[in-house]
Amino acid sequence: MNKKKSRMMYLIPAILICLVIVYICTVVGAANVHFSDANRILLNKMFGMGNISDLSTGDVTIIWDIRLPRIILGFIAGSSLAVCGAGYQGIFKNPMADPFILGVSSGAALGAAIGIVLHFSSSFLGFSGTTLLAFAGSFAAIGLVYSISRVGGKVPVSTLLLSGVAVNSTLSSVMSLIMMLNRNSMDQIMFWTMGSLNGKGWQQIITVLPWVIIGIVVLFASSRELDIMLTGEETATQLGINVEMVKRKVLIASSLITAAVISVTGIIGFVGLVVPHVVRLLTGPKHKILLPTSLVFGGAFLVICDTVARSATVSEIPVGVVTAVCGGPFFLYLLRKTKRGGVS
C-alpha cells in the first residue's frame, strides 16, 4: 500500500510543475512582451481582474490569441499522444509501440497531401478541408489495418503489427508519389508532415477537445483490463476479460484521439514513445497511475519542445523536429536495452 501511495504521489507534483511550465511558456517568447504586462493580461482575461486598457492591442493579441491557445493545444496534443502511447504499449506489451505504429500517421499525411494538392476547402464539424481529409485518412488507415489483421473474429497482435508496417509503407509511398507529381505543393506537404503548432488558435482547441475527451475517458475506463492483459491474452481470458473487445476499445479510442490531434498539428513523433516509458520507470506498469501521469508529463513535454521550437531561432522550427531530436536518441536506447533483454 505504501509503495502504491508513493508512486501515486508522482502525479501531484507533476501537475503543479506542469502548471508552472504552462505559465512560464506563456509569458516567454520571441516577441518582447513585458513580464508584468503578460501577467496583467492573463489575470484580466482569465479572472476579470485589473484593467488592461492602457496596454497595446498587439501585446494582448500575442498573449491571449497567439501564445496561450498555442500552448493549450500543445498540452492537449502532447498529453493525448502520451496516453495513446501508453495504451498501445499495454495492448502490444511492447515499450516501443507508439500511436503511429498502425499507419495512423501515414494515413493522415496522405489525406493532408491530397487536400493540399486539390486545395480542398470544404469543412465539417470545425475541421478545415485539409484537416478533414487528414482525419479521414487516419481512420481509413486504421480500418484497413484492422480488417487485414482480423482472422476468424480475432486480431492477433503480431499480425496487427505486420499489417500496420505494410500499410504504413504503402501509404507513405503513395504520398511520396503525390509530392513528386506536384512539386509546387511539396514544401507545404513536407512542413505539414514535420508537425507544427504555428498559427493554431482557440478554434483548433474547440475542434479537437471533444474527440480527445471521449477517447481519453474510454482509455481511463479500460485501465483495469489493460493491467490484466499484461499477464497475457490467455490468462486475461481465463480471468473473464473479453480480450478482443478490449483491443477494439483501445485501438478505436487511441486512433480517434491520434487522428483528431495530428489532423490539426501534423505529425509530431516520439511523444507517445518516450513519455509513457519514462513515466513507467517512475510509477510502475499499473495503468490507473500510468495513464494520468503520462497525460501530465506528455503535455508538459510538448509545451517545452514547442517553446524551444518558436524561441530558439529567428525562423521557427517545426515542433516535430524538436521532439525527434529528443526522442530519436531515446528510441536507440530502448533498442539497445531490448537487445540486452533489459526492457520487458
Short mmCIF file of C-alpha atoms in Angstrom, two decimals:
data_model
loop_
_atom_site.label_atom_id
_atom_site.label_comp_id
_atom_site.label_asym_id
_atom_site.label_seq_id
_atom_site.Cartn_x
_atom_site.Cartn_y
_atom_site.Cartn_z
CA MET A 1 0.00 0.00 0.00
CA ASN A 2 2.80 2.43 0.91
CA LYS A 3 4.57 1.67 -2.37
CA LYS A 4 1.36 2.34 -4.28
CA LYS A 5 0.87 5.65 -2.46
CA SER A 6 4.45 6.71 -3.11
CA ARG A 7 4.01 6.03 -6.82
CA MET A 8 0.72 7.93 -6.87
CA MET A 9 2.48 10.90 -5.29
CA TYR A 10 4.36 11.48 -8.55
CA LEU A 11 1.11 12.76 -10.05
CA ILE A 12 0.56 15.67 -7.65
CA PRO A 13 3.97 17.39 -8.09
CA ALA A 14 3.78 16.61 -11.80
CA ILE A 15 0.52 18.58 -12.09
CA LEU A 16 1.99 21.52 -10.16
CA ILE A 17 5.17 21.52 -12.24
CA CYS A 18 3.06 21.31 -15.40
CA LEU A 19 1.05 24.39 -14.41
CA VAL A 20 4.28 26.29 -13.77
CA ILE A 21 5.65 25.20 -17.16
CA VAL A 22 2.47 26.34 -18.96
CA TYR A 23 2.65 29.71 -17.21
CA ILE A 24 6.35 30.27 -17.94
CA CYS A 25 5.98 29.26 -21.58
CA THR A 26 3.05 31.67 -21.94
CA VAL A 27 4.99 34.72 -20.74
CA VAL A 28 8.22 33.73 -22.54
CA GLY A 29 8.66 34.05 -26.28
CA ALA A 30 10.42 35.76 -29.15
CA ALA A 31 8.01 38.73 -29.08
CA ASN A 32 9.07 41.29 -26.46
CA VAL A 33 6.06 41.47 -24.12
CA HIS A 34 6.99 42.70 -20.66
CA PHE A 35 6.65 40.13 -17.88
CA SER A 36 4.30 42.30 -15.79
CA ASP A 37 2.14 43.14 -18.83
CA ALA A 38 1.79 39.45 -19.65
CA ASN A 39 0.66 38.76 -16.08
CA ARG A 40 -1.90 41.58 -16.22
CA ILE A 41 -3.32 40.26 -19.50
CA LEU A 42 -3.68 36.73 -18.14
CA LEU A 43 -5.30 37.89 -14.89
CA ASN A 44 -7.73 40.13 -16.75
CA LYS A 45 -8.73 37.64 -19.42
CA MET A 46 -8.96 34.61 -17.15
CA PHE A 47 -10.34 36.10 -13.92
CA GLY A 48 -11.56 39.58 -14.90
CA MET A 49 -9.01 41.18 -12.56
CA GLY A 50 -7.46 44.57 -13.26
CA ASN A 51 -7.61 46.91 -16.24
CA ILE A 52 -5.59 46.42 -19.42
CA SER A 53 -6.94 49.33 -21.45
CA ASP A 54 -3.56 51.04 -21.25
CA LEU A 55 -1.78 48.06 -22.88
CA SER A 56 -1.25 47.80 -26.61
CA THR A 57 -3.66 45.68 -28.63
CA GLY A 58 -0.66 43.85 -30.09
CA ASP A 59 0.57 42.66 -26.68
CA VAL A 60 -2.91 41.44 -25.73
CA THR A 61 -3.22 39.60 -29.04
CA ILE A 62 0.20 37.96 -28.65
CA ILE A 63 -0.53 36.65 -25.14
CA TRP A 64 -4.22 35.78 -25.34
CA ASP A 65 -4.83 34.94 -29.02
CA ILE A 66 -1.47 33.51 -30.08
CA ARG A 67 0.66 32.13 -27.24
CA LEU A 68 -1.92 30.84 -24.75
CA PRO A 69 -4.12 28.88 -27.21
CA ARG A 70 -0.99 27.50 -28.86
CA ILE A 71 0.34 26.30 -25.50
CA ILE A 72 -3.03 24.82 -24.51
CA LEU A 73 -3.25 22.99 -27.84
CA GLY A 74 0.33 21.80 -27.37
CA PHE A 75 -0.55 20.44 -23.95
CA ILE A 76 -3.65 18.71 -25.34
CA ALA A 77 -1.64 17.19 -28.21
CA GLY A 78 1.26 16.05 -26.04
CA SER A 79 -0.94 14.57 -23.31
CA SER A 80 -3.14 12.84 -25.91
CA LEU A 81 -0.23 11.24 -27.76
CA ALA A 82 1.38 10.13 -24.49
CA VAL A 83 -1.84 8.49 -23.23
CA CYS A 84 -2.34 6.77 -26.61
CA GLY A 85 1.26 5.54 -26.49
CA ALA A 86 0.67 4.05 -23.05
CA GLY A 87 -2.49 2.37 -24.33
CA TYR A 88 -0.76 0.90 -27.37
CA GLN A 89 2.16 -0.31 -25.27
CA GLY A 90 -0.29 -2.02 -22.93
CA ILE A 91 -2.09 -3.77 -25.78
CA PHE A 92 1.08 -4.86 -27.58
CA LYS A 93 3.07 -5.45 -24.35
CA ASN A 94 5.91 -3.63 -26.08
CA PRO A 95 7.54 -0.42 -24.76
CA MET A 96 8.47 0.59 -28.31
CA ALA A 97 4.88 0.83 -29.55
CA ASP A 98 3.56 4.33 -30.23
CA PRO A 99 0.38 5.97 -31.63
CA PHE A 100 1.70 5.85 -35.20
CA ILE A 101 2.59 2.18 -35.32
CA LEU A 102 -0.59 1.12 -37.16
CA GLY A 103 -0.46 3.59 -40.04
CA VAL A 104 -2.43 6.43 -38.45
CA SER A 105 0.29 8.96 -39.30
CA SER A 106 0.78 7.84 -42.89
CA GLY A 107 -2.99 7.83 -43.46
CA ALA A 108 -3.23 11.37 -42.10
CA ALA A 109 -0.25 12.50 -44.17
CA LEU A 110 -1.75 11.07 -47.35
CA GLY A 111 -5.11 12.71 -46.63
CA ALA A 112 -3.43 16.04 -45.93
CA ALA A 113 -1.32 15.77 -49.09
CA ILE A 114 -4.45 15.19 -51.18
CA GLY A 115 -6.15 18.15 -49.50
CA ILE A 116 -3.17 20.44 -50.12
CA VAL A 117 -2.80 19.42 -53.76
CA LEU A 118 -6.54 19.72 -54.52
CA HIS A 119 -6.92 22.92 -52.43
CA PHE A 120 -9.84 21.22 -50.68
CA SER A 121 -11.84 23.95 -48.94
CA SER A 122 -14.90 22.19 -47.53
CA SER A 123 -15.33 21.99 -43.76
CA PHE A 124 -17.23 19.76 -41.35
CA LEU A 125 -17.59 19.76 -37.54
CA GLY A 126 -14.99 22.53 -37.29
CA PHE A 127 -12.39 20.72 -39.39
CA SER A 128 -10.99 22.63 -42.36
CA GLY A 129 -10.55 20.92 -45.74
CA THR A 130 -7.01 19.59 -45.28
CA THR A 131 -7.65 18.77 -41.62
CA LEU A 132 -10.81 16.89 -42.52
CA LEU A 133 -9.03 14.74 -45.12
CA ALA A 134 -6.19 14.06 -42.70
CA PHE A 135 -8.70 12.94 -40.07
CA ALA A 136 -10.48 10.71 -42.60
CA GLY A 137 -7.17 9.31 -43.84
CA SER A 138 -6.15 8.31 -40.32
CA PHE A 139 -9.34 6.35 -39.74
CA ALA A 140 -9.25 4.77 -43.19
CA ALA A 141 -5.71 3.54 -42.50
CA ILE A 142 -6.52 2.03 -39.09
CA GLY A 143 -9.68 0.45 -40.53
CA LEU A 144 -7.66 -1.12 -43.34
CA VAL A 145 -5.04 -2.44 -40.92
CA TYR A 146 -7.68 -3.91 -38.61
CA SER A 147 -9.62 -5.60 -41.43
CA ILE A 148 -6.43 -7.11 -42.89
CA SER A 149 -5.34 -8.40 -39.48
CA ARG A 150 -8.64 -9.97 -38.50
CA VAL A 151 -8.58 -13.75 -38.56
CA GLY A 152 -11.81 -15.55 -37.72
CA GLY A 153 -13.10 -12.87 -35.37
CA LYS A 154 -9.74 -12.43 -33.64
CA VAL A 155 -6.92 -9.95 -34.23
CA PRO A 156 -3.50 -11.43 -33.36
CA VAL A 157 -1.11 -8.74 -32.12
CA SER A 158 1.72 -9.93 -34.35
CA THR A 159 -0.49 -9.79 -37.46
CA LEU A 160 -1.74 -6.35 -36.45
CA LEU A 161 1.81 -5.03 -36.18
CA LEU A 162 2.89 -6.53 -39.51
CA SER A 163 -0.20 -5.16 -41.24
CA GLY A 164 0.49 -1.75 -39.74
CA VAL A 165 4.03 -1.74 -41.07
CA ALA A 166 2.88 -2.79 -44.55
CA VAL A 167 0.06 -0.22 -44.75
CA ASN A 168 2.33 2.47 -43.33
CA SER A 169 4.93 1.82 -46.01
CA THR A 170 2.37 1.68 -48.82
CA LEU A 171 0.62 4.92 -47.87
CA SER A 172 3.94 6.71 -47.40
CA SER A 173 4.97 5.63 -50.89
CA VAL A 174 1.72 6.96 -52.37
CA MET A 175 2.26 10.27 -50.58
CA SER A 176 5.80 10.48 -51.95
CA LEU A 177 4.44 9.89 -55.43
CA ILE A 178 1.91 12.70 -54.97
CA MET A 179 4.72 15.01 -53.87
CA MET A 180 6.83 14.13 -56.89
CA LEU A 181 3.93 14.81 -59.25
CA ASN A 182 3.05 18.10 -57.53
CA ARG A 183 6.37 19.82 -56.84
CA ASN A 184 4.69 23.19 -56.24
CA SER A 185 2.99 21.77 -53.16
CA MET A 186 5.99 19.75 -51.93
CA ASP A 187 7.21 22.32 -49.38
CA GLN A 188 3.76 22.71 -47.87
CA ILE A 189 3.28 18.94 -47.58
CA MET A 190 6.73 18.47 -46.06
CA PHE A 191 6.09 21.19 -43.48
CA TRP A 192 2.79 19.54 -42.53
CA THR A 193 4.46 16.16 -42.01
CA MET A 194 7.03 17.71 -39.63
CA GLY A 195 4.31 18.90 -37.27
CA SER A 196 3.76 22.44 -36.06
CA LEU A 197 1.56 24.43 -33.70
CA ASN A 198 2.24 27.67 -35.56
CA GLY A 199 -0.91 29.63 -36.41
CA LYS A 200 -3.17 27.42 -34.28
CA GLY A 201 -5.72 29.10 -32.01
CA TRP A 202 -8.87 28.68 -29.98
CA GLN A 203 -10.83 27.26 -32.92
CA GLN A 204 -8.47 24.28 -33.23
CA ILE A 205 -8.78 23.63 -29.49
CA ILE A 206 -12.58 23.62 -29.72
CA THR A 207 -12.40 21.27 -32.71
CA VAL A 208 -10.02 18.74 -31.15
CA LEU A 209 -11.02 18.73 -27.48
CA PRO A 210 -14.35 16.79 -27.66
CA TRP A 211 -12.72 13.90 -29.57
CA VAL A 212 -9.79 13.83 -27.17
CA ILE A 213 -12.03 13.82 -24.10
CA ILE A 214 -14.14 10.94 -25.44
CA GLY A 215 -11.08 8.84 -26.29
CA ILE A 216 -9.27 9.52 -23.00
CA VAL A 217 -12.38 8.64 -20.94
CA VAL A 218 -12.55 5.28 -22.76
CA LEU A 219 -8.84 4.60 -22.17
CA PHE A 220 -9.01 5.54 -18.49
CA ALA A 221 -12.07 3.30 -18.06
CA SER A 222 -10.06 0.42 -19.56
CA SER A 223 -7.17 0.71 -17.05
CA ARG A 224 -8.03 -2.44 -15.10
CA GLU A 225 -8.47 -4.51 -18.27
CA LEU A 226 -5.15 -3.27 -19.63
CA ASP A 227 -3.45 -4.27 -16.36
CA ILE A 228 -4.87 -7.78 -16.61
CA MET A 229 -3.87 -8.08 -20.27
CA LEU A 230 -0.24 -7.52 -19.28
CA THR A 231 -0.36 -11.07 -17.89
CA GLY A 232 -1.06 -12.41 -21.39
CA GLU A 233 -4.17 -12.86 -23.51
CA GLU A 234 -4.79 -16.45 -22.39
CA THR A 235 -4.60 -15.56 -18.70
CA ALA A 236 -6.78 -12.48 -19.25
CA THR A 237 -9.41 -14.61 -20.97
CA GLN A 238 -9.41 -17.06 -18.05
CA LEU A 239 -9.95 -14.12 -15.69
CA GLY A 240 -13.09 -13.13 -17.59
CA ILE A 241 -11.71 -10.38 -19.82
CA ASN A 242 -13.06 -10.12 -23.36
CA VAL A 243 -9.64 -9.63 -24.95
CA GLU A 244 -10.88 -8.79 -28.44
CA MET A 245 -13.33 -6.24 -27.08
CA VAL A 246 -10.56 -4.56 -25.08
CA LYS A 247 -8.36 -4.43 -28.18
CA ARG A 248 -11.12 -2.82 -30.19
CA LYS A 249 -11.87 -0.27 -27.48
CA VAL A 250 -8.25 0.75 -27.04
CA LEU A 251 -7.49 0.80 -30.76
CA ILE A 252 -10.59 2.83 -31.66
CA ALA A 253 -10.16 5.28 -28.76
CA SER A 254 -6.44 5.74 -29.41
CA SER A 255 -6.97 6.11 -33.14
CA LEU A 256 -9.76 8.65 -32.54
CA ILE A 257 -7.52 10.76 -30.32
CA THR A 258 -4.45 10.49 -32.56
CA ALA A 259 -6.41 11.22 -35.74
CA ALA A 260 -8.02 14.33 -34.22
CA VAL A 261 -4.72 15.67 -32.89
CA ILE A 262 -2.44 15.10 -35.87
CA SER A 263 -5.07 16.25 -38.36
CA VAL A 264 -4.67 19.69 -36.74
CA THR A 265 -1.00 19.71 -35.71
CA GLY A 266 0.61 17.49 -38.31
CA ILE A 267 2.77 14.53 -37.35
CA ILE A 268 4.55 15.01 -34.01
CA GLY A 269 6.55 11.88 -33.36
CA PHE A 270 8.22 10.26 -30.35
CA VAL A 271 5.96 11.82 -27.67
CA GLY A 272 3.86 8.66 -27.47
CA LEU A 273 7.01 6.53 -27.41
CA VAL A 274 9.24 8.35 -24.95
CA VAL A 275 6.87 9.76 -22.33
CA PRO A 276 4.97 6.57 -21.31
CA HIS A 277 8.22 4.66 -20.99
CA VAL A 278 9.81 7.32 -18.76
CA VAL A 279 6.65 7.51 -16.65
CA ARG A 280 6.54 3.71 -16.37
CA LEU A 281 10.05 3.76 -14.90
CA LEU A 282 8.80 6.17 -12.22
CA THR A 283 5.32 4.84 -11.42
CA GLY A 284 5.37 1.20 -12.50
CA PRO A 285 3.12 -0.52 -15.05
CA LYS A 286 -0.29 -0.01 -13.38
CA HIS A 287 -2.40 1.86 -15.92
CA LYS A 288 -4.55 3.54 -13.26
CA ILE A 289 -1.44 5.58 -12.38
CA LEU A 290 0.43 5.33 -15.67
CA LEU A 291 -2.27 6.89 -17.87
CA PRO A 292 -2.95 10.10 -15.89
CA THR A 293 0.74 10.65 -15.16
CA SER A 294 1.59 10.14 -18.84
CA LEU A 295 -1.11 12.70 -19.68
CA VAL A 296 0.53 15.33 -17.47
CA PHE A 297 4.13 14.55 -18.48
CA GLY A 298 3.25 14.34 -22.17
CA GLY A 299 1.55 17.72 -22.17
CA ALA A 300 4.43 19.38 -20.34
CA PHE A 301 7.00 17.76 -22.63
CA LEU A 302 5.38 19.02 -25.82
CA VAL A 303 4.82 22.52 -24.40
CA ILE A 304 8.54 22.75 -23.58
CA CYS A 305 9.51 21.42 -27.03
CA ASP A 306 7.21 23.91 -28.75
CA THR A 307 8.59 26.81 -26.70
CA VAL A 308 12.08 25.82 -27.83
CA ALA A 309 10.84 25.50 -31.42
CA ARG A 310 9.38 29.02 -31.51
CA SER A 311 12.06 30.75 -29.44
CA ALA A 312 15.40 29.12 -30.24
CA THR A 313 15.94 30.72 -33.65
CA VAL A 314 14.65 33.67 -35.66
CA SER A 315 12.72 31.40 -38.02
CA GLU A 316 10.51 28.89 -36.23
CA ILE A 317 11.49 25.22 -36.15
CA PRO A 318 8.68 22.65 -36.60
CA VAL A 319 8.00 21.15 -33.19
CA GLY A 320 8.11 17.64 -34.69
CA VAL A 321 11.81 18.22 -35.39
CA VAL A 322 12.47 19.12 -31.75
CA THR A 323 10.60 16.08 -30.41
CA ALA A 324 12.50 13.88 -32.88
CA VAL A 325 15.83 15.28 -31.68
CA CYS A 326 14.84 14.39 -28.12
CA GLY A 327 13.08 11.12 -28.92
CA GLY A 328 15.46 9.67 -31.51
CA PRO A 329 18.37 9.02 -29.13
CA PHE A 330 15.97 7.63 -26.53
CA PHE A 331 14.50 5.27 -29.11
CA LEU A 332 18.01 3.97 -29.85
CA TYR A 333 18.48 3.50 -26.13
CA LEU A 334 15.31 1.39 -25.98
CA LEU A 335 16.51 -0.73 -28.88
CA ARG A 336 19.81 -1.31 -27.13
CA LYS A 337 18.09 -2.23 -23.86
CA THR A 338 15.76 -4.59 -25.72
CA LYS A 339 18.71 -6.27 -27.40
CA ARG A 340 20.25 -6.86 -23.97
CA GLY A 341 16.92 -8.02 -22.54
CA GLY A 342 16.63 -5.04 -20.23
CA VAL A 343 13.13 -3.96 -21.31
CA SER A 344 10.15 -6.22 -20.68
#
